[in-house]
Coordinates of C-alpha atoms in Angstrom, one line a residue:
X24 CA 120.8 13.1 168.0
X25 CA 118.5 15.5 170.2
X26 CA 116.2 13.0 170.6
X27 CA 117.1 10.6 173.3
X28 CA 115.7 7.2 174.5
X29 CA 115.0 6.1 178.1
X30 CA 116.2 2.9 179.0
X31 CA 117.7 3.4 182.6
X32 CA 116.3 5.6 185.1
X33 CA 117.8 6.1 188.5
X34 CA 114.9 7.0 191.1
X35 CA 116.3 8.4 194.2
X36 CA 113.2 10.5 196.3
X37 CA 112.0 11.3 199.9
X38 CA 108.6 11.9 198.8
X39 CA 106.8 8.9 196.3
X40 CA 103.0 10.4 196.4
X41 CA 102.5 10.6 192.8
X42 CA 105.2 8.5 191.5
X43 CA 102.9 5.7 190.8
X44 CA 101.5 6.8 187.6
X45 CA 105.3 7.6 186.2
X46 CA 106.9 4.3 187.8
X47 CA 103.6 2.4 185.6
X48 CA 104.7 4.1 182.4
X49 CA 108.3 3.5 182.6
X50 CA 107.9 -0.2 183.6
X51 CA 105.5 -0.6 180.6
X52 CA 108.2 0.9 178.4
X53 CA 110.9 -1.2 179.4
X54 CA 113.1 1.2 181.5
X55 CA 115.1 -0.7 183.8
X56 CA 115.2 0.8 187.3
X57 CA 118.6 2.0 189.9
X58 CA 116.7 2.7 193.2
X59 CA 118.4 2.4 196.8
X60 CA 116.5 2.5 200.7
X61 CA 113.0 3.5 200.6
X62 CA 112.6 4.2 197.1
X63 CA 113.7 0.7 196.3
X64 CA 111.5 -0.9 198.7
X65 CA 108.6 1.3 197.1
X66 CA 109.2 0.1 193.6
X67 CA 109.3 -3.3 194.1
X68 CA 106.1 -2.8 195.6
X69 CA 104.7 -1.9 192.7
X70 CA 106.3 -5.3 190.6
X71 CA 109.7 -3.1 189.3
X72 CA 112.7 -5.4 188.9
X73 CA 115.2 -2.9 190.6
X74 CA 119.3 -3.2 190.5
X75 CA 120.1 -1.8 194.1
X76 CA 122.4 1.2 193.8
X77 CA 124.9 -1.6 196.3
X78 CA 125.0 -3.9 193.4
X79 CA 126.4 -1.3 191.1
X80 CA 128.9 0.0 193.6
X81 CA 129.9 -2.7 195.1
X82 CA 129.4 -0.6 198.7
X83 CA 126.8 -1.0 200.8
X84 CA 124.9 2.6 202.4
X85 CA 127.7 3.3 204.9
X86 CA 127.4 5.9 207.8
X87 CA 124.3 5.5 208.8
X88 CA 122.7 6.0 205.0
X89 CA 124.8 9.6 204.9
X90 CA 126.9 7.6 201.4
X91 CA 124.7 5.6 198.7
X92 CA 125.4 7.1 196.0
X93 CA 128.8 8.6 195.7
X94 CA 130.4 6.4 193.6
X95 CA 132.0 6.9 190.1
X96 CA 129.8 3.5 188.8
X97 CA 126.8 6.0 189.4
X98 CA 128.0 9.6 188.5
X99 CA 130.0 8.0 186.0
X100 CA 126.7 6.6 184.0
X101 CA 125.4 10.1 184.2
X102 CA 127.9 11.7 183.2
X103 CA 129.4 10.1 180.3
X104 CA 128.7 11.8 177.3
X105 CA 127.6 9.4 174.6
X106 CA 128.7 11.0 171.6
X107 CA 132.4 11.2 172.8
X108 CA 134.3 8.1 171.9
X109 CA 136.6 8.7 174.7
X110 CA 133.8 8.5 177.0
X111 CA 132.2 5.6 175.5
X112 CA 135.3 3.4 176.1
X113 CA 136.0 4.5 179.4
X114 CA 132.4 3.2 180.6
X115 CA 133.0 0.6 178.7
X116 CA 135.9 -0.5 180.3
X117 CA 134.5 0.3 183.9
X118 CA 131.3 -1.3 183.0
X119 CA 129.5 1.4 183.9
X120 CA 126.1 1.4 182.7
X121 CA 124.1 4.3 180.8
X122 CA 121.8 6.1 182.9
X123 CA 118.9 8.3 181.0
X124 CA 116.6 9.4 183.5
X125 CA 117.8 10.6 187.0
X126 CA 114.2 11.5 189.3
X127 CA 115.1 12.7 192.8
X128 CA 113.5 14.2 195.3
X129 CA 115.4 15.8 198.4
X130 CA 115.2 15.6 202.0
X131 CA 113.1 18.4 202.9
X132 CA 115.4 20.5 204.7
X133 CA 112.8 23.8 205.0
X134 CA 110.0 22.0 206.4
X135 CA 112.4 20.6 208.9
X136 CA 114.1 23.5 210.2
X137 CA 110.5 25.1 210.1
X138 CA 109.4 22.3 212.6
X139 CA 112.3 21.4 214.3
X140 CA 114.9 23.5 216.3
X141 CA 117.4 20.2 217.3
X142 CA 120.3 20.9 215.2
X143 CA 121.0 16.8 214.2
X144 CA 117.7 16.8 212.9
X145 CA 117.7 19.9 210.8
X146 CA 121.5 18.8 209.5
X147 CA 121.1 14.8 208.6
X148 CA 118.5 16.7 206.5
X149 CA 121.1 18.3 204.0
X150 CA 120.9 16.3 200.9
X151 CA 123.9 15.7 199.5
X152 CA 123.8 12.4 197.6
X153 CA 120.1 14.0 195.6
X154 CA 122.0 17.4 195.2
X155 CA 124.9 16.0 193.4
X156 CA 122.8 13.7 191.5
X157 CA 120.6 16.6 190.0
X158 CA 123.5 18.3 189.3
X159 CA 125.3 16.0 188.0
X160 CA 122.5 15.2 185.7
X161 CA 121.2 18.9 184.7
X162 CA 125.1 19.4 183.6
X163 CA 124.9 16.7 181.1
X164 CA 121.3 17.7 180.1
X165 CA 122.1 16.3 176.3
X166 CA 122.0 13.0 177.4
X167 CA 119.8 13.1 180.2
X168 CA 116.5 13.9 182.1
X169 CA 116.7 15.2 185.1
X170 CA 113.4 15.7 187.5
X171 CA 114.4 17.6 190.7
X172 CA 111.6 17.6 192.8
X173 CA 108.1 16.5 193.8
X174 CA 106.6 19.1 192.1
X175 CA 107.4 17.8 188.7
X176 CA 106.1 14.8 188.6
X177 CA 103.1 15.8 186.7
X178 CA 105.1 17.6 184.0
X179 CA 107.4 14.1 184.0
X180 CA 104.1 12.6 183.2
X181 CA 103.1 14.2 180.5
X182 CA 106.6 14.0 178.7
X183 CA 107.0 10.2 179.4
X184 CA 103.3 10.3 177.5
X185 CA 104.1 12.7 174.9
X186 CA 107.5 10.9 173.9
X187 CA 105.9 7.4 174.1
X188 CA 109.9 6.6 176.0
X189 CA 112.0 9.2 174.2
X190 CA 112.6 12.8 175.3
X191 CA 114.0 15.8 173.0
X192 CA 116.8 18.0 173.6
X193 CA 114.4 21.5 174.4
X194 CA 112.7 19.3 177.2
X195 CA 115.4 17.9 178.6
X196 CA 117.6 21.5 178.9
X197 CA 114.3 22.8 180.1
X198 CA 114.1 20.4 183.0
X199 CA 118.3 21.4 183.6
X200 CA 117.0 25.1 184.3
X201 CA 114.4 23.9 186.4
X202 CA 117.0 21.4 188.2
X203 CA 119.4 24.2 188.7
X204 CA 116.8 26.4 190.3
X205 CA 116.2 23.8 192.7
X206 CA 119.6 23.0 194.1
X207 CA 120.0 26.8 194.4
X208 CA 117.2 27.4 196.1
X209 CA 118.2 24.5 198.3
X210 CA 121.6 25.9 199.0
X211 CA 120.1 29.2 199.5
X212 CA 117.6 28.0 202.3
X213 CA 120.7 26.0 204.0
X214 CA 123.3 29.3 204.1
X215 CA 119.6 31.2 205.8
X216 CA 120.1 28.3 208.7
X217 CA 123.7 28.8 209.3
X218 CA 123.6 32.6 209.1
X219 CA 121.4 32.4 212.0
X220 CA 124.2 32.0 214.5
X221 CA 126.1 34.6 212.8
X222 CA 123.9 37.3 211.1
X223 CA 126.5 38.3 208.1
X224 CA 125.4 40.7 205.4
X225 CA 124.7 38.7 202.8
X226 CA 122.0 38.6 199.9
X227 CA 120.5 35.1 198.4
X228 CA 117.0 35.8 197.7
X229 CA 115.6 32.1 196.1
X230 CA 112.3 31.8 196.0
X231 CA 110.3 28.9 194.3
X232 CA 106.8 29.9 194.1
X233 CA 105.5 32.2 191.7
X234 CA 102.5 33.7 189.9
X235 CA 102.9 35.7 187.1
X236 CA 100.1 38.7 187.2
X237 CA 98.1 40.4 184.6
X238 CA 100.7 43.4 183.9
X239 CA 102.8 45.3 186.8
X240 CA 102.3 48.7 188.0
X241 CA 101.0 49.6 184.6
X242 CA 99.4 47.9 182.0
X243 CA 102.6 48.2 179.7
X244 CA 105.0 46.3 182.5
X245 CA 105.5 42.6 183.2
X246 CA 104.6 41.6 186.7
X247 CA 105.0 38.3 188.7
X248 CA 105.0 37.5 192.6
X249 CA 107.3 35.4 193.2
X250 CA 106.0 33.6 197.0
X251 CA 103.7 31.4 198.8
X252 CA 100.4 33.8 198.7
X253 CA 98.1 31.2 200.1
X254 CA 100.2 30.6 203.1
X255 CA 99.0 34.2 204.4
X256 CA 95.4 33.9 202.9
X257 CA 92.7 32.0 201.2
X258 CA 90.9 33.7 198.4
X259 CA 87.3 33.1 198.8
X260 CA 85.7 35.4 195.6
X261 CA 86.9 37.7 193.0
X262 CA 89.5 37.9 190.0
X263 CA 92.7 37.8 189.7
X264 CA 95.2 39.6 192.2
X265 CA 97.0 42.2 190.4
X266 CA 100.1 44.0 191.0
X267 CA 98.9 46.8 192.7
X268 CA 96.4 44.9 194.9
X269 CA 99.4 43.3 196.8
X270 CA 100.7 46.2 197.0
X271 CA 98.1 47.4 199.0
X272 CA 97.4 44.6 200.6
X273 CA 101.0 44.4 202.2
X274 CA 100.4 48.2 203.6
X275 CA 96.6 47.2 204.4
X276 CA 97.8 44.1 206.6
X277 CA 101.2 45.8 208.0
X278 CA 98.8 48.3 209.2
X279 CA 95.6 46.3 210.6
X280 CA 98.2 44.0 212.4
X281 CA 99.3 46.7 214.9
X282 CA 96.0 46.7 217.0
X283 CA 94.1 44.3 218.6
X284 CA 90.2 46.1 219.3
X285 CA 87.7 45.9 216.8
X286 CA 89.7 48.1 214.0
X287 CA 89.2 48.7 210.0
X288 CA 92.0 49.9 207.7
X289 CA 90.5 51.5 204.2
X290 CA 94.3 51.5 202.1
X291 CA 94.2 53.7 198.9
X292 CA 97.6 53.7 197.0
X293 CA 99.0 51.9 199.7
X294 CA 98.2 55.2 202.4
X295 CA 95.3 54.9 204.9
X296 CA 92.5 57.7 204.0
X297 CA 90.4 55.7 206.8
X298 CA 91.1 54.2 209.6
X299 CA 89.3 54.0 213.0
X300 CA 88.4 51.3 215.9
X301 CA 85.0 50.7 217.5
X302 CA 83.4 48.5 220.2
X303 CA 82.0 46.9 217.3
X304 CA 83.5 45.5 214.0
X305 CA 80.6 47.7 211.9
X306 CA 81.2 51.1 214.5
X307 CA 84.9 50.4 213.6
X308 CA 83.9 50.3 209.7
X309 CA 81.5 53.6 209.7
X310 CA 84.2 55.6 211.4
X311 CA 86.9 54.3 209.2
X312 CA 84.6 55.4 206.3
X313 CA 83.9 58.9 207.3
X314 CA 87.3 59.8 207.3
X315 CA 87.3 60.1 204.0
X316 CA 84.4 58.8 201.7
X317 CA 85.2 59.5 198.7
X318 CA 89.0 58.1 198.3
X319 CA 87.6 54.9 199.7
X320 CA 86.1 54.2 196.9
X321 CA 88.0 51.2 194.7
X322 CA 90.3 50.7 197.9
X323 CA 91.3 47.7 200.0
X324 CA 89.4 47.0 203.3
X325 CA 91.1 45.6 206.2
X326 CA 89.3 44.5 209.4
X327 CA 91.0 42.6 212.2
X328 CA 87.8 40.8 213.8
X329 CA 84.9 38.5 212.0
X330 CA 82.8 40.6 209.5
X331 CA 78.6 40.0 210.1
X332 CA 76.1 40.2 208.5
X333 CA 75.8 44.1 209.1
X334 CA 78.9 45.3 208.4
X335 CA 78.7 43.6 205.2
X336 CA 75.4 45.2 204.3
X337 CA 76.9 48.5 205.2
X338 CA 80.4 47.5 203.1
X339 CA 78.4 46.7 200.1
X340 CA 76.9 50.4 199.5
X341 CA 80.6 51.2 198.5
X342 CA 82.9 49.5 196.1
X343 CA 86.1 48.1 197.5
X344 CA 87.9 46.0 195.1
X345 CA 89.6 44.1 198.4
X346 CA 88.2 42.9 201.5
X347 CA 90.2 41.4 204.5
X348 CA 89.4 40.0 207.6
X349 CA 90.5 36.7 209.4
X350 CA 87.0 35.6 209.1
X351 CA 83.5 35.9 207.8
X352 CA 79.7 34.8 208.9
X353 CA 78.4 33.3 206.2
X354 CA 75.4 35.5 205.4
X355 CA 77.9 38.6 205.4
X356 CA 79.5 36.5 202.8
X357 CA 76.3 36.0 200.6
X358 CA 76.5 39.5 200.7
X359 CA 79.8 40.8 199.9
X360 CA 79.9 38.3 196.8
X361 CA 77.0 40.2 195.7
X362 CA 79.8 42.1 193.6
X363 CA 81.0 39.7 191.0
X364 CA 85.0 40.6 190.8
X365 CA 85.1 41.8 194.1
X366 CA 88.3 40.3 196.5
X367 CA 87.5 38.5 199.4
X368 CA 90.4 36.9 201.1
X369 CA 90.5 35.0 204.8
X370 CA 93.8 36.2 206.4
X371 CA 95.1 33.3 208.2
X372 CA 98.3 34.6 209.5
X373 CA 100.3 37.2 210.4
X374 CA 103.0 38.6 207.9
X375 CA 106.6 37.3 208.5
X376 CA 109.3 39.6 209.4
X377 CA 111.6 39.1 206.8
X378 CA 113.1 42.3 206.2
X379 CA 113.0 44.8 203.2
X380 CA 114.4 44.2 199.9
X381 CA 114.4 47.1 197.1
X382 CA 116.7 47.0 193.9
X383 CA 118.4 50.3 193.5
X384 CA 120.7 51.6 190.6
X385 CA 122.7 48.8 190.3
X386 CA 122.2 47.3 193.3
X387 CA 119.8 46.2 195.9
X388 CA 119.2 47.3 199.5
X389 CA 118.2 45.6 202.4
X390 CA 117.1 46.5 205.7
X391 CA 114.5 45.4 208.9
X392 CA 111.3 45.9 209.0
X393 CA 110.0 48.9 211.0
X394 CA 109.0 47.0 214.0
X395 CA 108.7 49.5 216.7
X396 CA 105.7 50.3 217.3
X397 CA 105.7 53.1 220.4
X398 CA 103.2 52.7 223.6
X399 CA 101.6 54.9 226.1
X400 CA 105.3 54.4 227.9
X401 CA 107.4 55.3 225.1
X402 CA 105.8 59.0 225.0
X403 CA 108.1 61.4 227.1
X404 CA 106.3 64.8 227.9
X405 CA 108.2 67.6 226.6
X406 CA 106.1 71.2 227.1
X407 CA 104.7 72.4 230.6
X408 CA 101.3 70.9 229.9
X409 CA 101.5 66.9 230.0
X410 CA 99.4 65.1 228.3
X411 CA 96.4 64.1 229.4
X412 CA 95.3 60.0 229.4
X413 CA 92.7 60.4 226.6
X414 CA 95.0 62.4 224.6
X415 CA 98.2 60.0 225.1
X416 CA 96.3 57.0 223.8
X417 CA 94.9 59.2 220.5
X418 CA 98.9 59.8 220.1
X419 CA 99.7 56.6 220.1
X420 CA 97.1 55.6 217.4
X421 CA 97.9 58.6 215.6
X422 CA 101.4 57.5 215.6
X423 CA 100.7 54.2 214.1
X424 CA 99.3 55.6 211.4
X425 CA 102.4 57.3 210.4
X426 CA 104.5 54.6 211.0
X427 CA 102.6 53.3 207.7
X428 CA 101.8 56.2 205.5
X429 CA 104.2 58.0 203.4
X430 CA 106.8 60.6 204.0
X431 CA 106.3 63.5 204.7
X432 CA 103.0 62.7 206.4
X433 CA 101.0 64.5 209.4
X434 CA 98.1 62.6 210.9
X435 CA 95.6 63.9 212.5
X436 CA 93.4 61.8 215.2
X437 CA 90.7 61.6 217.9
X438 CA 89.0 59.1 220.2
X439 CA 91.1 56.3 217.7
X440 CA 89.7 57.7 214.3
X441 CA 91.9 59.1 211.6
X442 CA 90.1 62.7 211.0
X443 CA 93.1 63.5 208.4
X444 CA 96.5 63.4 207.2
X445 CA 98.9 64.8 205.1
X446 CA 100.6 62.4 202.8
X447 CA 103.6 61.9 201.1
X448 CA 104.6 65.8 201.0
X449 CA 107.8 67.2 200.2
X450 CA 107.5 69.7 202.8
X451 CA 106.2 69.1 206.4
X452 CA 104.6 72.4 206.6
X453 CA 102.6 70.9 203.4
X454 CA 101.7 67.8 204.7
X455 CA 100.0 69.7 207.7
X456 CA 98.0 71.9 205.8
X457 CA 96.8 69.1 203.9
X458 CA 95.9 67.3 206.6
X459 CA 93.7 70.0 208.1
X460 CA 92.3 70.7 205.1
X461 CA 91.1 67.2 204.5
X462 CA 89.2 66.6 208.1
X463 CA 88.0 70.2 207.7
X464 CA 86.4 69.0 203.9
X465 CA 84.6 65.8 205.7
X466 CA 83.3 68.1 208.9
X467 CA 85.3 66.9 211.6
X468 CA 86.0 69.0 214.8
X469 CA 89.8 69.8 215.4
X470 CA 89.2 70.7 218.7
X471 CA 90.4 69.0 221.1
X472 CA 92.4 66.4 218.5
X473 CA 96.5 65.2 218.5
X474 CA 98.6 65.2 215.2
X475 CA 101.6 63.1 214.7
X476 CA 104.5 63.5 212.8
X477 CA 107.0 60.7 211.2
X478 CA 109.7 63.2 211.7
X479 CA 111.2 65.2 213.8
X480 CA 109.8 69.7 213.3
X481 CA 113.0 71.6 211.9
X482 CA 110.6 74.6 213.0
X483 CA 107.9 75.4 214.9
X484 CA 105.3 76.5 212.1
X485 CA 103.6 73.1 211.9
X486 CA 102.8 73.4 216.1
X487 CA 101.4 76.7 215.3
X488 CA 99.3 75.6 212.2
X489 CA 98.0 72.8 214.2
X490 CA 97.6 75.0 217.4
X491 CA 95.5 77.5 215.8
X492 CA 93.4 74.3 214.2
X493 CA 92.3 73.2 217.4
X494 CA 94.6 71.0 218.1
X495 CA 95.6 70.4 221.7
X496 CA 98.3 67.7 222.0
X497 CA 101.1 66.3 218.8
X498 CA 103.7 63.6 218.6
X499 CA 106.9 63.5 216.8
X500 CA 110.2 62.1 217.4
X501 CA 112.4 64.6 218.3
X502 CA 116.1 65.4 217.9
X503 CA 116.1 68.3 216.0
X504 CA 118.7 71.1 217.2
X505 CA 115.5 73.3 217.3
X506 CA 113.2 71.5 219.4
X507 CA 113.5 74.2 221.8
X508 CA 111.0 76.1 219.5
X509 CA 108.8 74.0 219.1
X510 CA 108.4 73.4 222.8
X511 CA 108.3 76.9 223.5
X512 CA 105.3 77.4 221.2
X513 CA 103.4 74.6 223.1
X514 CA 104.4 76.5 226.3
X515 CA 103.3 79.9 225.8
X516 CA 100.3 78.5 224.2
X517 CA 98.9 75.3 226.8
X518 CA 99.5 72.9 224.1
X519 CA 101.3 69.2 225.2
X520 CA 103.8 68.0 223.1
X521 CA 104.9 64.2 223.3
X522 CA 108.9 62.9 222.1
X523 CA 109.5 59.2 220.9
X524 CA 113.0 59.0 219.8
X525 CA 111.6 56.9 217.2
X526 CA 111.4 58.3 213.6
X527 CA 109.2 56.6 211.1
X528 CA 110.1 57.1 207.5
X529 CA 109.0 55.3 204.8
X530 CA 110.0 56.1 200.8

């Protein structure tokens, strides 16, 4: 039959907030109840009759609670399958009881090893007893329920209501998915810990949370985010987070995380087309803006300090369908909700470096995050002229810039304001033209500006079409077996010319 009754149920958990409701049902339909420790202790509390897991097995917990469960008189009534006569007799003749309903919750290894760092801790914190039992039970998912965490209580609940005591086959293979995912994910999280100490190449990606999304990239694809987005931020006003917004939002945040004064990040297509820092949060804003106007609109807003009352005012002439900041005054918010499907989200954190993960072909690549970020000290003056203070620090902002923008890419800077860049270009020689052009369209002076590169000049035409722009100063990695050239353009014609070492790519 596919439709089972419950009239044992082994309860097993670390967490028992919102058991109560499911322990009232089951005692109201009869279950009888297997419990052992705390959990035991909780449902007698609420009036259960409970057989002690020690009664069953005739062992008490031994080692200090590490061995409760592991015992054939348990697995065995999970196990069993009752439409195999075989099986029937065995537990018959072992007197081993029938057990329908298995409910465990597991020792909650993340949160330790995110709070702890004392190894005993984080290890007496590997389940082994709950893991085997929700395996155990998911494998013989035609005979039995399985609930495998906190976090499906509520959907217990509903079946337990729904099936007035009985559950159906569909459900209870359903739960078996969901009980597998779990002791993955579990596993997965534990092989992260002892990796630490060795760093191996190696890919388990498990990841519990989710949200599935409107459509993808396009309307026609599926899209889901599988993670914890409120950990990072709390969404104050607007719709629904699309696809593409977290896109953006990850290039928005990598970006607006790299400086510290009052700075604003405008992110179209994941590529800055503003970006600029102020002694003020709204200077920062109206500098960002006027590097280029029109792409802004319909693109994500990122500001690294408290937005008031008058940058919101100032905000709110344009449409931005995303606004971050780590904070807002509230009459900046009355504003910036003026626009009903409008974003606003409170960044509370900063992004975790977990590395890179892209499928490819039929694979999937991994790599670290770009996390050098080059200083005033990393910049090593190649030409005749050096680099003069004011220009240095333009370089360096310049340079961040790239380090975030797509390849090929030229930026082009001043006094900490993006005037133009050059994005995602095939050739280099392109990507400088286009940024000229661009700061040119929107007024700016070149005079007197730096450009960066995220690569190092196979030739020296970009210097030259950024010499005879105006500019004065440029950035790039080096290591080309032609640098030569490119320094001797900056030397025959005053210009400085800075090396990292550090190229910057980004595909």
């Amino acid at each position: 039959m596919s439709t089972k009754e419950i009239s044992t149920a082994l309860i097993s958990v670390f967490h028992k907030d919102g058991l109560d409701n499911i322990v009232s049902i089951l005692k109201g339909q009869g279950v009888k109840f297997i419990s052992t420790g705390g959990t035991q202790q909780f449902l007698e509390s609420k009036g259960c009759q409970v057989t002690p897991v020690e009664e069953l097995t005739g062992y008490p917990s031994i080692f200090g609670g590490r061995v409760k469960t592991l015992h054939p008189a348990v697995f065995g009534g999970i196990l069993f399958r009752r439409d195999n006569k075989d099986d029937d007799v065995q537990a018959q003749e072992f007197k081993i009881p029938s057990i329908d309903l298995v409910i465990v919750d597991l020792y909650p290894f993340e949160e330790t090893v995110r709070s702890s760092n004392e190894e005993a801790e984080i290890i007496e914190k590997i389940d082994i007893g709950g893991i085997s039992l929700i395996r155990a039970a998911a494998k013989n998912f035609r005979d039995v329920l399985v609930v495998p965490s906190k976090n499906e209580y509520s959907k217990l609940e509903e079946v337990l209501k729904e099936g007035n005591g009985s559950t159906d086959l569909e459900t209870r293979k359903e739960f078996a998915f969901r009980s597998f995912g779990v002791s993955s994910h579990y596993d997965s999280k534990i092989s992260e810990y002892f990796n630490r100490d060795f760093s191996l190449p190696h890919m388990r990606v498990s990841e519990l949370n989710y949200k599935e999304l409107r459509y993808g990239e396009n309307p026609h694809q599926k899209g889901i985010f599988f993670g914890d987005f409120e950990e990072l931020f709390d969404q104050i006003h607007g719709k629904a987070i699309s696809y593409n917004n977290l896109v953006d939002i990850d290039g928005a945040v990598g970006l607006i995380e790299e400086f510290e004064d009052a700075s604003c990040a405008i992110i179209k297509h994941t590529n800055a087309c503003g970006m600029a820092q102020g002694k003020s949060i709204l200077e920062a804003y109206e500098r960002a803006l006027a590097g280029d106007p029109v792409s802004a609109f319909g693109g994500i807003m990122a500001c690294n300090k408290t937005i008031d009352k008058a940058c919101a005012e100032k905000m709110n002439e344009l449409f931005f369908e995303v606004v971050i900041a780590p904070d807002y005054d509230d009459d900046a918010l009355d504003i910036l909700r003026s626009k009903k499907n409008r974003i606003i989200l409170r960044k509370k954190g900063n992004v975790p470096n977990t590395g890179l993960v892209k499928t490819t072909l039929n694979g999937t690549l991994w790599m670290e995050k770009d996390a050098k970020t080059e200083t005033i000290s990393d910049l090593e003056d190649v030409a005749e002229r050096k680099c003069t203070s004011e220009e240095k620090e333009s370089l360096v902002f310049a340079n961040i810039i790239a380090k975030h923008t797509k390849s090929n890419v030229i930026v082009i800077a001043k006094d900490n304001q993006l005037l133009g860049s050059g994005v995602g270009q095939t050739s280099r020689v392109d990507a400088a033209n286009q940024a000229i052009e661009k700061a040119k369209r929107f007024g700016f002076d070149l005079n007197g500006a730096v450009m960066a590169s995220d690569a190092f000049f196979p030739f020296p035409d970009c210097v030259e079409i950024a010499h005879k722009a105006g500019i004065t100063a440029v950035v790039q990695p080096g290591g080309s077996i032609r640098d030569k050239d490119s320094i001797e353009y900056c030397n025959k014609n005053g210009l400085a010319m800075a090396f990292t070492g550090t190229r910057h790519f980004k595909h």
